[in-house]
Backbone as CSV, one residue per row, in Angstrom:
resi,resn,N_x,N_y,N_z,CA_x,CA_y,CA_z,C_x,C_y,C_z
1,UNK,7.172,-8.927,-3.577,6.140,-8.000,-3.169,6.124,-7.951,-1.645
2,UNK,5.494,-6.656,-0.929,5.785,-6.695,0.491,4.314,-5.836,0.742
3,UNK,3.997,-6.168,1.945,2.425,-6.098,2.144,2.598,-5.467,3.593
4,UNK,1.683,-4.252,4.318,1.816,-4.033,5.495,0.866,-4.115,6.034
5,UNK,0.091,-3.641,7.000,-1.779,-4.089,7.287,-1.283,-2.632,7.935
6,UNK,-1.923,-1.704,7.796,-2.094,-0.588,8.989,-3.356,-0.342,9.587
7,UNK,-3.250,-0.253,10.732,-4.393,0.035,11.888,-5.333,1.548,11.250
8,UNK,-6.380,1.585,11.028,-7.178,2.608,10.588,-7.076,4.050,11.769
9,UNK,-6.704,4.907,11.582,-7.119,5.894,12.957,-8.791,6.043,13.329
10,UNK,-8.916,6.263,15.112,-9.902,5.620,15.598,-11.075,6.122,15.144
11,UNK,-10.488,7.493,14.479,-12.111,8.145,13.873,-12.593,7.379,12.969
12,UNK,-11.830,6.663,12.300,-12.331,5.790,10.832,-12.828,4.875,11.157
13,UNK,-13.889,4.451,12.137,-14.426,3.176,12.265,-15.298,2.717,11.031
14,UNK,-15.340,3.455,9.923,-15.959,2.684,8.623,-14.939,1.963,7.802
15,UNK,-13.652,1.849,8.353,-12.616,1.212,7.441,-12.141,-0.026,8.418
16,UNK,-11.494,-0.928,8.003,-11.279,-2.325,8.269,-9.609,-2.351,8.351
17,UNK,-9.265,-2.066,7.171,-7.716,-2.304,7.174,-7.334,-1.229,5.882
18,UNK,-6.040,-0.779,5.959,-5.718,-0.304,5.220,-4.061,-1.361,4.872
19,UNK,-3.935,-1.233,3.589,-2.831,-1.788,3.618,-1.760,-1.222,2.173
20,UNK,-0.445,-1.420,2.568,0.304,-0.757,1.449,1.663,-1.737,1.296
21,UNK,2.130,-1.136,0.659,3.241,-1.601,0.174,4.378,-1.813,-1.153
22,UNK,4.858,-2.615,-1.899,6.054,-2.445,-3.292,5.652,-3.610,-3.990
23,UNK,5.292,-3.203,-4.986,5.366,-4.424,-6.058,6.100,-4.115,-6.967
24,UNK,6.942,-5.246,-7.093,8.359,-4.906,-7.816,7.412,-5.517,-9.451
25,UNK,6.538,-6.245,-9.757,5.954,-6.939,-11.001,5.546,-5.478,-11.589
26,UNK,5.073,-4.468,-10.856,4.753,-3.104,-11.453,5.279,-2.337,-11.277
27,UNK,6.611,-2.295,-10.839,7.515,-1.067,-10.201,6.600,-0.091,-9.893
28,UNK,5.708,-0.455,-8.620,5.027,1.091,-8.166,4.726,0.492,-6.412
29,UNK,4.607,0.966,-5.519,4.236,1.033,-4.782,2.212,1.362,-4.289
30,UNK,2.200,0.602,-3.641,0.436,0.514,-3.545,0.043,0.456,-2.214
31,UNK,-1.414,0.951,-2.324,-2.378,1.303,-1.113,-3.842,0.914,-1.656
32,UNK,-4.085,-0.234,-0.830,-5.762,-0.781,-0.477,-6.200,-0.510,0.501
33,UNK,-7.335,0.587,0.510,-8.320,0.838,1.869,-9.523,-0.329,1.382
34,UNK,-10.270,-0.847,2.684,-10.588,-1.675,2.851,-11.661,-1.323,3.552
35,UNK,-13.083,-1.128,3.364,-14.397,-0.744,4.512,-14.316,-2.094,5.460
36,UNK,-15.421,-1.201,6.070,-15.675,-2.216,7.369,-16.453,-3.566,6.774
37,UNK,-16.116,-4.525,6.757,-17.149,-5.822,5.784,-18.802,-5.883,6.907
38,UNK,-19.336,-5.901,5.804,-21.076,-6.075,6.337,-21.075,-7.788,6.981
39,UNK,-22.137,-7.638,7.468,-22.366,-9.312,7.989,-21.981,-10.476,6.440
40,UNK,-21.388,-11.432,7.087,-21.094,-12.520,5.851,-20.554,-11.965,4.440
41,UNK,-20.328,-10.845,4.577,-19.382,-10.406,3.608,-18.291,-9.842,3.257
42,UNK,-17.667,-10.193,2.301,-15.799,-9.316,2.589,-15.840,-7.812,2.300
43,UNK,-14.721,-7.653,2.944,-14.803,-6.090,2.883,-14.320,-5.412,1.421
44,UNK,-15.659,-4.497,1.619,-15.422,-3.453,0.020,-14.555,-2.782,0.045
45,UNK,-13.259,-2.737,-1.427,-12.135,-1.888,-1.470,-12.796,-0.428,-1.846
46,UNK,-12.384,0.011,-1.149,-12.981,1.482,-0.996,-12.100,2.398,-2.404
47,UNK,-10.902,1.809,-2.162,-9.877,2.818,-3.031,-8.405,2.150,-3.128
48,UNK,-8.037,2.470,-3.739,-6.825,0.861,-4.689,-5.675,1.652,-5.646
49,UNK,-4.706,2.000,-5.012,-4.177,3.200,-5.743,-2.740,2.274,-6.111
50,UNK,-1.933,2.233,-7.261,-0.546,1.602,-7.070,-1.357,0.269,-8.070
51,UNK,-2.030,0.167,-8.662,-2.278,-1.067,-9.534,-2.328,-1.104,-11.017
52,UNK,-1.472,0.089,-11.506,-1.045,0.103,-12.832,0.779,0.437,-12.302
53,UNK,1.047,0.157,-13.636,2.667,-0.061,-13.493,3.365,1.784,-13.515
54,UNK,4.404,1.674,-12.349,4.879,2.711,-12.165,3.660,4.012,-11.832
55,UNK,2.884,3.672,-11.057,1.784,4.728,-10.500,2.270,5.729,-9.370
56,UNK,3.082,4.803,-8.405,3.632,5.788,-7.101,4.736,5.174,-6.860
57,UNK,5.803,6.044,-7.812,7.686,5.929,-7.485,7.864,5.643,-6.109
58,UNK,7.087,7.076,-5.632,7.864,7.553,-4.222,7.409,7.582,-3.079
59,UNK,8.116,6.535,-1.877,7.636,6.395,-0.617,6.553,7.640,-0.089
60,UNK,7.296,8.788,-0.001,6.190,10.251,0.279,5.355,10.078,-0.345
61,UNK,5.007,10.080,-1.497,4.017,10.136,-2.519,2.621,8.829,-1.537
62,UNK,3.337,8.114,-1.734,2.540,6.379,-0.618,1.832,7.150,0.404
63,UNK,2.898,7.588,1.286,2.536,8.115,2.651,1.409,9.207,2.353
64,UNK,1.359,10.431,1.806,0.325,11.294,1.916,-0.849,10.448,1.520
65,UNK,-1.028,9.039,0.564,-2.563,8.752,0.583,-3.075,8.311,1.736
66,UNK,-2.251,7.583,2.390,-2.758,7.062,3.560,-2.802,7.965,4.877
67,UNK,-1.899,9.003,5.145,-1.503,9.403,6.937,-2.584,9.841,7.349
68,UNK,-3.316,10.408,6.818,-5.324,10.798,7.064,-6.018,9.674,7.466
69,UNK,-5.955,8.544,7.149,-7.103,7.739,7.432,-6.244,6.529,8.552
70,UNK,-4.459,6.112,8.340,-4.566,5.220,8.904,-3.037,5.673,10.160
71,UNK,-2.903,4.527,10.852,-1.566,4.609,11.389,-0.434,4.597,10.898
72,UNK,1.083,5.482,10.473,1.732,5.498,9.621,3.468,5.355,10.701
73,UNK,3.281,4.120,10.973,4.933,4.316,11.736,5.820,4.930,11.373
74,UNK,6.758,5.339,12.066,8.422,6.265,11.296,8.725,5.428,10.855
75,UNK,8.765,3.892,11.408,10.196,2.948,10.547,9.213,2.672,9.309
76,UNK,8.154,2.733,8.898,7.493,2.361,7.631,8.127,2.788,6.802
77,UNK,8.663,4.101,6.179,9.430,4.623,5.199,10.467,3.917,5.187
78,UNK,11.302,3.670,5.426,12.508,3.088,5.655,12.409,1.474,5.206
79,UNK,10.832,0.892,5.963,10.922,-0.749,4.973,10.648,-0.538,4.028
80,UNK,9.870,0.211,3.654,9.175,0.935,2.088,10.463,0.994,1.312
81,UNK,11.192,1.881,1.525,12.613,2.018,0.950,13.124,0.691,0.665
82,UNK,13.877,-0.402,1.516,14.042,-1.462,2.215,13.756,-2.233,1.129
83,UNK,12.458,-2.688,1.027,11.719,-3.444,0.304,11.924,-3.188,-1.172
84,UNK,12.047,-2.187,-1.681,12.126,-1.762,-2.653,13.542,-1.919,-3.564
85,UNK,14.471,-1.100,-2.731,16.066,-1.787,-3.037,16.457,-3.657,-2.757
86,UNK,15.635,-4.244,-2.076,15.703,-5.679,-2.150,15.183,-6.243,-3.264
87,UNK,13.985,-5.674,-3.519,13.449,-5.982,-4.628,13.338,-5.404,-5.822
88,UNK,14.130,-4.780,-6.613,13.966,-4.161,-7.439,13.012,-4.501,-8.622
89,UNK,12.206,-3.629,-9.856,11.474,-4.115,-10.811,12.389,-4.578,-11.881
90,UNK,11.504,-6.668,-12.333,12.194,-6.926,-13.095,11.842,-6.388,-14.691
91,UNK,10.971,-5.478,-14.608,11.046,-5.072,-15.882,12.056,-4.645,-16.511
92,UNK,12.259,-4.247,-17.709,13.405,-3.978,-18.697,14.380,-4.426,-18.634
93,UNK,14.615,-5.443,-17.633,16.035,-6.232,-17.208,16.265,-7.259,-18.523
94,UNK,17.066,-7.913,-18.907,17.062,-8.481,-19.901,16.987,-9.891,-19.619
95,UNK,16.463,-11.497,-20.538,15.967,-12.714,-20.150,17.153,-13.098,-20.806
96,UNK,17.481,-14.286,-20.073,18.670,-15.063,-20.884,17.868,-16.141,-21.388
């Protein structure tokens, strides 16, 4: 699994972190927005997309939930990719 933290854009000061990335256990790729946490408390997931199996194939697909709310580097696609061909899903693979 591969995890990124992206910087919120500055208008979003009600968000904390956004974060994305590949989980090969669900062959899907995922995105956790994250509010701003209140005093002594953790921050509320606002929205959690990529946590059923095979939800978001495709890097683009990733990118349009997030490029609105957070910072989206060029080389991100590319580890997205990256990550993904390193790790492929071990589902349907066969157990010896």
């Amino acid at each position: 699994m591969s995890r990124y933290s992206l910087k919120p854009l500055s208008h979003r000061a009600d968000l904390f972190e956004v974060a994305v990335g590949w989980d090969a256990g669900l062959s899907t790729y995922f995105a956790i927005v994250f509010g701003a946490p209140e005093i002594a408390c953790e921050p509320e997931v606002l929205l959690w997309r990529g946590r059923t199996f095979s939800e978001i194939c495709a890097v683009g697909e990733l990118i349009d939930i997030v490029v609105g709310i957070a910072e989206v580097t060029p080389e991100l696609r590319f580890r997205l990719d990256a990550d993904r061909s390193a790790e492929p899903s071990s589902l349907g693979t066969k157990l010896s």
